[in-house]
C-alpha cells in the first residue's frame, strides 16, 4: 500500500510565510572631510565592501574638518542605533568623545586610518597603517638619494592629526641618525596641495636653499612640485610623499616625486568593515589591525615591501 505524506499543517505554513526576512545590517561611517583623494578612496572601499560582502548599507557623514561637527554627527548616528560605527576622526579630541559616546550607547566602534591616543576599549578596534614607519621609510629613501648629505624641509599635515605627528616624528628620527642631513625648515600645510604650494613658494622667496622636501602626504608633495616648477627648480630638489594615491603614483613614474609610501586605502576600508560586522555579531577582533605600507619606487612606480 502506498504511504501518504502528511502535508505541512496550515498553522505552521502560515508561520513560515509570515517569518520576516533578516534585517539589513546598517553601518555609519563618519568622515573628517570630503575631497581628499586618499579619504575618498577609503570611503569607496567601506561602502563597496559593506554592500558586496555583507549586503549592508552605509550611511556616510562628512564633518568638513571640524571636530565639533563630527561629534554632533556621531550623536545623531548613535541615536539611530546602527549595527556599528566606523570613524576616521577629525582630531584626537573628537575621537575621545566619540569613544565615550559609543561605549555609553553600547554600539561597536571601529577607527580607521586615524586613531585616538587613548586605549582600545571593549567592542572597539583600530584599523590603521603605522604612520611612524611611513615617515621613516620615506626619509630613508630620500637620504639614500641625497647620499646622506643636504638640507631637508618638512611639510606636515594637520598638526592635530596623529598621522601627521607620527610621520613627522619618523622623518626626524632618520634625520637624527644622519649627521650630514640638516632640518632646515618645517611647516604645516594641512594636507592641502594648494597650501603646500604656497608654503614652498614662500620658502623659496625667503632664500631658503634645501635639497629635499619630505611631505606627510602626496597632495602636499604635489603642491611642492608645482611650486618648484614655477620657480625653475624642477628636478633639482627631491620631493617625497605618502599615501600612494593615483596622482602620487603618476608623479613618481614621471620623476616629479622621488618616492611615495603606499597606504592601502582599499585594504584599510575593507578591514574596517570586516571588524565592524564581527563586533556587531559579538565576535572577537584584534584590537589593532595594522595594514603594512609599501614603497613606491622612483624607477617605474613599482611597489616594494615597506614594513
Short mmCIF file of C-alpha atoms in Angstrom, two decimals:
data_model
loop_
_atom_site.label_atom_id
_atom_site.label_comp_id
_atom_site.label_asym_id
_atom_site.label_seq_id
_atom_site.Cartn_x
_atom_site.Cartn_y
_atom_site.Cartn_z
CA UNK A 1 0.00 0.00 0.00
CA UNK A 2 1.37 3.39 -0.96
CA UNK A 3 2.28 5.57 2.04
CA UNK A 4 0.82 9.04 2.05
CA UNK A 5 2.93 12.02 3.19
CA UNK A 6 1.32 14.39 5.63
CA UNK A 7 1.07 17.94 4.32
CA UNK A 8 2.56 20.77 6.40
CA UNK A 9 -0.09 21.82 8.94
CA UNK A 10 -1.83 25.03 7.96
CA UNK A 11 -0.75 26.85 11.13
CA UNK A 12 2.91 26.07 10.51
CA UNK A 13 2.60 27.06 6.89
CA UNK A 14 1.20 30.44 7.87
CA UNK A 15 4.01 30.96 10.36
CA UNK A 16 6.62 30.09 7.74
CA UNK A 17 5.15 32.52 5.25
CA UNK A 18 4.92 35.28 7.84
CA UNK A 19 8.53 34.97 9.08
CA UNK A 20 10.32 38.27 8.45
CA UNK A 21 13.41 38.43 6.28
CA UNK A 22 16.71 39.03 8.03
CA UNK A 23 17.13 42.70 8.88
CA UNK A 24 19.64 44.60 6.76
CA UNK A 25 22.87 45.43 8.54
CA UNK A 26 23.26 49.20 8.75
CA UNK A 27 26.61 50.86 9.41
CA UNK A 28 27.53 54.52 9.79
CA UNK A 29 30.83 55.92 8.53
CA UNK A 30 31.93 59.30 9.90
CA UNK A 31 34.48 61.01 7.65
CA UNK A 32 36.59 64.07 8.56
CA UNK A 33 36.10 65.78 5.21
CA UNK A 34 35.43 65.30 1.51
CA UNK A 35 37.69 65.96 -1.46
CA UNK A 36 40.88 64.32 -0.18
CA UNK A 37 41.99 61.64 -2.68
CA UNK A 38 43.02 59.10 -0.05
CA UNK A 39 39.92 59.58 2.12
CA UNK A 40 37.67 59.37 -0.93
CA UNK A 41 39.26 56.02 -1.79
CA UNK A 42 38.81 54.86 1.81
CA UNK A 43 35.12 55.77 1.75
CA UNK A 44 34.60 53.94 -1.53
CA UNK A 45 36.19 50.81 -0.06
CA UNK A 46 33.99 50.91 3.05
CA UNK A 47 30.77 51.33 1.07
CA UNK A 48 31.61 48.73 -1.59
CA UNK A 49 32.84 46.10 0.90
CA UNK A 50 29.75 46.51 3.07
CA UNK A 51 27.46 46.03 0.08
CA UNK A 52 29.30 43.23 -1.70
CA UNK A 53 30.41 41.12 1.25
CA UNK A 54 27.70 41.68 3.84
CA UNK A 55 24.73 43.14 1.90
CA UNK A 56 24.98 46.02 4.37
CA UNK A 57 24.18 49.67 3.85
CA UNK A 58 26.44 52.52 4.96
CA UNK A 59 25.31 55.98 5.99
CA UNK A 60 28.18 58.43 5.39
CA UNK A 61 28.60 61.82 7.06
CA UNK A 62 31.33 64.38 6.32
CA UNK A 63 32.48 66.77 9.07
CA UNK A 64 34.13 69.48 6.91
CA UNK A 65 37.27 69.22 9.03
CA UNK A 66 35.50 70.29 12.24
CA UNK A 67 35.75 68.11 15.32
CA UNK A 68 32.63 69.57 16.95
CA UNK A 69 30.64 68.80 13.80
CA UNK A 70 31.81 65.19 13.85
CA UNK A 71 30.75 64.82 17.49
CA UNK A 72 27.26 66.10 16.61
CA UNK A 73 27.12 63.66 13.68
CA UNK A 74 28.22 60.82 15.96
CA UNK A 75 25.47 61.63 18.45
CA UNK A 76 22.83 61.56 15.71
CA UNK A 77 24.25 58.34 14.28
CA UNK A 78 24.26 56.58 17.66
CA UNK A 79 20.66 57.68 18.30
CA UNK A 80 19.73 55.86 15.08
CA UNK A 81 21.24 52.62 16.51
CA UNK A 82 23.48 51.37 13.67
CA UNK A 83 24.99 47.90 13.94
CA UNK A 84 28.39 49.59 14.26
CA UNK A 85 30.08 52.96 13.87
CA UNK A 86 33.17 53.39 11.68
CA UNK A 87 35.12 56.62 12.15
CA UNK A 88 38.06 58.40 10.61
CA UNK A 89 38.33 61.13 13.25
CA UNK A 90 38.92 64.81 12.62
CA UNK A 91 41.22 65.05 15.61
CA UNK A 92 42.09 63.35 18.87
CA UNK A 93 39.59 65.33 20.94
CA UNK A 94 36.64 64.29 18.77
CA UNK A 95 37.93 60.69 18.75
CA UNK A 96 37.98 60.55 22.56
CA UNK A 97 34.47 61.98 22.81
CA UNK A 98 33.10 59.56 20.21
CA UNK A 99 34.75 56.65 22.06
CA UNK A 100 32.95 57.62 25.26
CA UNK A 101 29.62 58.13 23.47
CA UNK A 102 29.81 54.78 21.64
CA UNK A 103 30.65 52.93 24.84
CA UNK A 104 27.71 54.55 26.65
CA UNK A 105 25.37 53.64 23.77
CA UNK A 106 26.67 50.08 23.54
CA UNK A 107 27.44 50.46 19.83
CA UNK A 108 30.61 48.80 18.41
CA UNK A 109 33.21 51.28 17.19
CA UNK A 110 36.00 50.95 14.60
CA UNK A 111 38.50 53.72 13.98
CA UNK A 112 40.11 53.53 10.55
CA UNK A 113 43.27 55.23 9.24
CA UNK A 114 43.46 57.85 12.01
CA UNK A 115 43.27 56.64 15.55
CA UNK A 116 42.77 58.05 19.05
CA UNK A 117 45.59 58.34 21.56
CA UNK A 118 43.66 56.57 24.31
CA UNK A 119 43.35 52.85 24.99
CA UNK A 120 41.20 50.45 22.98
CA UNK A 121 38.02 49.80 24.94
CA UNK A 122 35.52 46.94 24.84
CA UNK A 123 33.79 46.38 21.45
CA UNK A 124 36.26 48.65 19.70
CA UNK A 125 39.01 48.16 17.11
CA UNK A 126 41.54 50.26 15.26
CA UNK A 127 42.48 49.64 11.61
CA UNK A 128 45.45 51.69 10.51
CA UNK A 129 48.87 51.81 8.97
CA UNK A 130 51.86 52.57 11.18
CA UNK A 131 52.45 56.24 10.38
CA UNK A 132 55.77 56.35 12.23
CA UNK A 133 57.07 53.67 9.87
CA UNK A 134 55.84 55.66 6.85
CA UNK A 135 57.91 58.67 7.90
CA UNK A 136 60.97 56.55 8.50
CA UNK A 137 60.71 54.74 5.17
CA UNK A 138 60.14 57.97 3.24
CA UNK A 139 63.14 59.73 4.80
CA UNK A 140 65.41 56.71 4.42
CA UNK A 141 64.79 56.72 0.69
CA UNK A 142 65.32 60.49 0.39
CA UNK A 143 68.51 60.21 2.48
CA UNK A 144 69.79 57.45 0.21
CA UNK A 145 69.17 59.62 -2.86
CA UNK A 146 70.97 62.53 -1.17
CA UNK A 147 73.95 60.44 -0.13
CA UNK A 148 73.12 61.28 3.49
CA UNK A 149 74.06 64.95 2.99
CA UNK A 150 71.91 68.05 2.45
CA UNK A 151 69.21 70.32 3.80
CA UNK A 152 65.69 68.99 4.29
CA UNK A 153 62.31 70.70 4.72
CA UNK A 154 59.20 69.00 6.12
CA UNK A 155 55.62 69.69 5.08
CA UNK A 156 53.43 68.48 7.93
CA UNK A 157 49.78 67.54 7.71
CA UNK A 158 47.23 68.88 10.17
CA UNK A 159 49.07 69.16 13.49
CA UNK A 160 46.12 67.78 15.49
CA UNK A 161 46.19 64.58 13.39
CA UNK A 162 48.22 61.71 14.82
CA UNK A 163 49.15 60.63 11.27
CA UNK A 164 50.91 63.96 10.74
CA UNK A 165 52.55 63.81 14.15
CA UNK A 166 53.88 60.29 13.67
CA UNK A 167 55.01 60.68 10.05
CA UNK A 168 56.89 63.83 11.03
CA UNK A 169 58.43 62.04 14.01
CA UNK A 170 59.57 59.21 11.71
CA UNK A 171 61.24 61.68 9.32
CA UNK A 172 63.01 63.44 12.20
CA UNK A 173 64.14 60.12 13.66
CA UNK A 174 66.03 59.31 10.45
CA UNK A 175 67.42 62.85 10.21
CA UNK A 176 68.74 62.48 13.74
CA UNK A 177 70.65 59.35 12.74
CA UNK A 178 72.47 61.07 9.84
CA UNK A 179 74.73 63.98 10.86
CA UNK A 180 75.15 65.08 7.24
CA UNK A 181 71.45 65.90 6.94
CA UNK A 182 70.02 69.12 8.40
CA UNK A 183 66.39 70.02 9.06
CA UNK A 184 66.24 73.48 7.53
CA UNK A 185 62.53 74.30 7.80
CA UNK A 186 59.14 72.78 8.57
CA UNK A 187 55.54 73.95 8.45
CA UNK A 188 52.02 72.57 8.41
CA UNK A 189 50.21 72.71 5.07
CA UNK A 190 47.10 70.99 6.47
CA UNK A 191 47.28 68.06 3.99
CA UNK A 192 46.47 70.55 1.19
CA UNK A 193 48.11 70.74 -2.25
CA UNK A 194 47.39 74.47 -2.52
CA UNK A 195 48.70 75.31 0.95
CA UNK A 196 51.85 73.26 0.30
CA UNK A 197 52.46 75.13 -2.96
CA UNK A 198 52.07 78.46 -1.18
CA UNK A 199 54.37 77.38 1.66
CA UNK A 200 57.16 76.15 -0.61
CA UNK A 201 56.85 79.30 -2.72
CA UNK A 202 57.28 81.38 0.46
CA UNK A 203 60.34 79.35 1.47
CA UNK A 204 61.94 79.84 -1.92
CA UNK A 205 61.24 83.57 -1.94
CA UNK A 206 62.82 83.89 1.51
CA UNK A 207 66.07 82.47 0.11
CA UNK A 208 66.00 79.08 1.82
CA UNK A 209 68.09 76.52 -0.03
CA UNK A 210 67.10 72.92 0.56
CA UNK A 211 67.85 69.67 -1.19
CA UNK A 212 64.75 67.65 -0.33
CA UNK A 213 61.19 68.12 0.88
CA UNK A 214 59.56 65.37 2.94
CA UNK A 215 55.79 65.84 2.72
CA UNK A 216 53.41 63.96 5.02
CA UNK A 217 51.13 63.09 2.07
CA UNK A 218 51.08 63.01 -1.73
CA UNK A 219 48.82 66.05 -2.06
CA UNK A 220 51.36 68.26 -0.29
CA UNK A 221 54.19 66.65 -2.26
CA UNK A 222 52.40 67.59 -5.48
CA UNK A 223 51.93 71.14 -4.20
CA UNK A 224 55.66 71.30 -3.52
CA UNK A 225 56.39 70.05 -7.04
CA UNK A 226 54.16 72.78 -8.53
CA UNK A 227 55.98 75.47 -6.55
CA UNK A 228 59.40 74.14 -7.56
CA UNK A 229 58.43 74.03 -11.22
CA UNK A 230 57.10 77.59 -11.12
CA UNK A 231 60.37 78.81 -9.57
CA UNK A 232 62.58 76.97 -12.06
CA UNK A 233 63.77 74.28 -9.65
CA UNK A 234 62.14 71.32 -11.40
CA UNK A 235 64.27 68.20 -10.96
CA UNK A 236 66.77 69.97 -8.69
CA UNK A 237 65.12 69.26 -5.33
CA UNK A 238 63.89 65.83 -4.21
CA UNK A 239 60.30 65.53 -3.04
CA UNK A 240 58.79 62.63 -1.09
CA UNK A 241 55.14 61.88 -0.34
CA UNK A 242 52.99 59.34 1.50
CA UNK A 243 49.71 57.58 0.62
CA UNK A 244 50.28 56.20 -2.88
CA UNK A 245 47.30 58.00 -4.39
CA UNK A 246 46.80 57.69 -8.15
CA UNK A 247 48.20 61.20 -8.65
CA UNK A 248 51.12 60.42 -6.36
CA UNK A 249 52.00 57.21 -8.22
CA UNK A 250 51.80 59.04 -11.56
CA UNK A 251 54.17 61.70 -10.22
CA UNK A 252 56.64 59.03 -9.08
CA UNK A 253 56.51 57.40 -12.52
CA UNK A 254 57.13 60.77 -14.22
CA UNK A 255 60.01 61.59 -11.88
CA UNK A 256 58.36 64.66 -10.34
CA UNK A 257 58.16 62.90 -6.96
CA UNK A 258 61.15 60.86 -5.80
CA UNK A 259 59.31 58.41 -3.56
CA UNK A 260 55.90 57.76 -2.05
CA UNK A 261 54.80 55.25 0.57
CA UNK A 262 51.59 53.39 -0.21
CA UNK A 263 48.86 53.46 2.40
CA UNK A 264 46.44 50.83 1.19
CA UNK A 265 43.08 52.63 1.37
CA UNK A 266 41.03 49.75 -0.13
CA UNK A 267 42.53 47.25 2.32
CA UNK A 268 42.02 49.55 5.31
CA UNK A 269 38.42 50.24 4.33
CA UNK A 270 37.64 46.56 3.77
CA UNK A 271 39.20 45.53 7.07
CA UNK A 272 37.30 48.24 8.93
CA UNK A 273 34.01 46.85 7.62
CA UNK A 274 35.04 43.27 8.46
CA UNK A 275 35.84 44.29 12.04
CA UNK A 276 32.68 46.37 12.40
CA UNK A 277 30.41 43.50 11.31
CA UNK A 278 32.23 41.00 13.52
CA UNK A 279 31.93 43.28 16.55
CA UNK A 280 28.23 43.77 15.79
CA UNK A 281 27.84 39.97 15.79
CA UNK A 282 29.64 39.69 19.12
CA UNK A 283 32.71 38.07 17.56
CA UNK A 284 36.31 38.72 18.56
CA UNK A 285 38.52 41.05 16.51
CA UNK A 286 42.08 42.18 17.05
CA UNK A 287 42.21 45.48 18.96
CA UNK A 288 44.79 46.77 16.46
CA UNK A 289 44.69 45.70 12.80
CA UNK A 290 47.88 47.03 11.24
CA UNK A 291 47.92 47.36 7.46
CA UNK A 292 51.53 47.39 6.14
CA UNK A 293 52.98 50.13 3.96
CA UNK A 294 54.69 49.56 0.63
CA UNK A 295 57.31 51.72 -1.04
CA UNK A 296 56.55 53.21 -4.43
CA UNK A 297 59.96 53.24 -6.04
CA UNK A 298 61.03 56.03 -8.35
CA UNK A 299 62.14 53.98 -11.36
CA UNK A 300 58.71 52.84 -12.57
CA UNK A 301 56.31 53.48 -9.74
CA UNK A 302 56.71 49.83 -8.73
CA UNK A 303 55.82 48.56 -5.25
CA UNK A 304 58.23 47.07 -2.76
CA UNK A 305 57.83 45.99 0.84
CA UNK A 306 57.91 48.88 3.25
CA UNK A 307 57.12 47.46 6.68
#
